[in-house]
Amino acid sequence: MEKRLHPECSNVVGVIHTLGGFAEAAKTALDAVEVRVDALPHCPSLREVAALPVPAILTVRRLDEGGAKPVTEEEQLAFYRGLVPAVAAVDIEVRATKR
């Protein structure tokens, strides 16, 4: 089953910023989850993200974008490339696109 966001209606979106958030996502009535890779102790695997029961929005913020820990541009790009096959959307800071 393809997991998609539904922009024509309101969506309840949770945020996964701890490893326990992956288990909690299955227990709540969410329409989607935002996976904050920059807040997690390590990058989740493609399998972990794909196994989420609802669509995932991938977010990897650097410190200058409001991120939780230092992430280089190279690491940020690698995280996006590695996880984008498992997500429904990507959250990118507007200022990150103006370089």
CSV table of N, CA and C in Angstrom, one decimal, residues 15-27 33-37 40-53 56 83:
chain,number,residue,atom,x,y,z
A,15,VAL,N,5.8,14.1,15.5
A,15,VAL,CA,7.2,14.3,15.2
A,15,VAL,C,8.0,13.2,15.9
A,16,ILE,N,8.8,12.5,15.1
A,16,ILE,CA,9.7,11.5,15.7
A,16,ILE,C,11.1,12.2,15.9
A,17,HIS,N,11.4,12.4,17.2
A,17,HIS,CA,12.7,13.0,17.5
A,17,HIS,C,13.5,12.2,18.5
A,18,THR,N,12.9,11.0,18.9
A,18,THR,CA,13.6,10.0,19.7
A,18,THR,C,13.4,8.7,19.1
A,19,LEU,N,14.3,7.7,19.5
A,19,LEU,CA,14.1,6.4,18.9
A,19,LEU,C,12.8,5.7,19.3
A,20,GLY,N,12.3,6.1,20.5
A,20,GLY,CA,11.1,5.5,20.9
A,20,GLY,C,9.9,6.0,20.1
A,21,GLY,N,10.1,7.1,19.4
A,21,GLY,CA,9.0,7.7,18.5
A,21,GLY,C,8.6,6.7,17.4
A,22,PHE,N,9.5,5.9,17.0
A,22,PHE,CA,9.1,4.9,15.9
A,22,PHE,C,8.0,3.9,16.4
A,23,ALA,N,8.2,3.5,17.6
A,23,ALA,CA,7.2,2.6,18.2
A,23,ALA,C,5.9,3.3,18.6
A,24,GLU,N,6.0,4.5,19.0
A,24,GLU,CA,4.8,5.3,19.4
A,24,GLU,C,4.0,5.7,18.2
A,25,ALA,N,4.6,5.8,17.0
A,25,ALA,CA,3.9,6.2,15.8
A,25,ALA,C,2.8,5.2,15.5
A,26,ALA,N,3.1,3.9,15.8
A,26,ALA,CA,2.1,2.8,15.5
A,26,ALA,C,1.0,2.8,16.5
A,27,LYS,N,1.1,3.5,17.7
A,27,LYS,CA,0.1,3.5,18.7
A,27,LYS,C,-0.9,4.7,18.7
A,33,VAL,N,3.9,11.4,10.0
A,33,VAL,CA,4.9,11.7,11.0
A,33,VAL,C,6.1,12.4,10.3
A,34,GLU,N,6.7,13.4,11.1
A,34,GLU,CA,7.9,14.0,10.6
A,34,GLU,C,9.0,13.3,11.3
A,35,VAL,N,10.0,12.8,10.5
A,35,VAL,CA,11.2,12.2,11.1
A,35,VAL,C,12.3,13.2,11.1
A,36,ARG,N,12.6,13.7,12.3
A,36,ARG,CA,13.6,14.7,12.5
A,36,ARG,C,15.0,14.0,12.7
A,37,VAL,N,15.7,13.7,11.6
A,37,VAL,CA,16.9,13.0,11.6
A,37,VAL,C,18.0,13.7,12.4
A,40,LEU,N,17.7,12.9,16.2
A,40,LEU,CA,17.9,11.5,16.6
A,40,LEU,C,19.3,11.2,16.9
A,41,PRO,N,19.6,10.2,17.8
A,41,PRO,CA,21.0,9.9,18.1
A,41,PRO,C,21.8,9.4,16.9
A,42,HIS,N,21.1,8.7,16.0
A,42,HIS,CA,21.7,8.3,14.7
A,42,HIS,C,20.6,8.2,13.6
A,43,CYS,N,21.1,8.2,12.4
A,43,CYS,CA,20.1,8.2,11.3
A,43,CYS,C,19.4,6.9,11.3
A,44,PRO,N,18.1,6.9,11.2
A,44,PRO,CA,17.3,5.7,11.1
A,44,PRO,C,17.6,5.0,9.8
A,45,SER,N,17.4,3.7,9.7
A,45,SER,CA,17.6,2.9,8.5
A,45,SER,C,16.4,3.1,7.6
A,46,LEU,N,16.6,2.9,6.3
A,46,LEU,CA,15.6,2.9,5.3
A,46,LEU,C,14.4,2.0,5.7
A,47,ARG,N,14.8,0.9,6.2
A,47,ARG,CA,13.8,-0.1,6.7
A,47,ARG,C,12.9,0.4,7.8
A,48,GLU,N,13.5,1.1,8.8
A,48,GLU,CA,12.8,1.7,9.9
A,48,GLU,C,11.8,2.7,9.4
A,49,VAL,N,12.2,3.5,8.5
A,49,VAL,CA,11.3,4.6,8.0
A,49,VAL,C,10.2,4.0,7.2
A,50,ALA,N,10.6,3.0,6.3
A,50,ALA,CA,9.6,2.4,5.4
A,50,ALA,C,8.5,1.6,6.3
A,51,ALA,N,8.9,1.1,7.4
A,51,ALA,CA,8.0,0.4,8.3
A,51,ALA,C,7.0,1.2,9.0
A,52,LEU,N,7.1,2.5,9.0
A,52,LEU,CA,6.2,3.4,9.7
A,52,LEU,C,4.8,3.1,9.1
A,53,PRO,N,3.8,3.1,10.0
A,53,PRO,CA,2.4,2.8,9.5
A,53,PRO,C,1.7,3.9,8.8
A,56,ALA,N,5.7,9.4,6.0
A,56,ALA,CA,6.7,10.1,6.7
A,56,ALA,C,7.1,11.3,5.9
A,83,LEU,N,17.3,8.2,2.6
A,83,LEU,CA,16.0,7.9,3.1
A,83,LEU,C,14.8,8.3,2.2
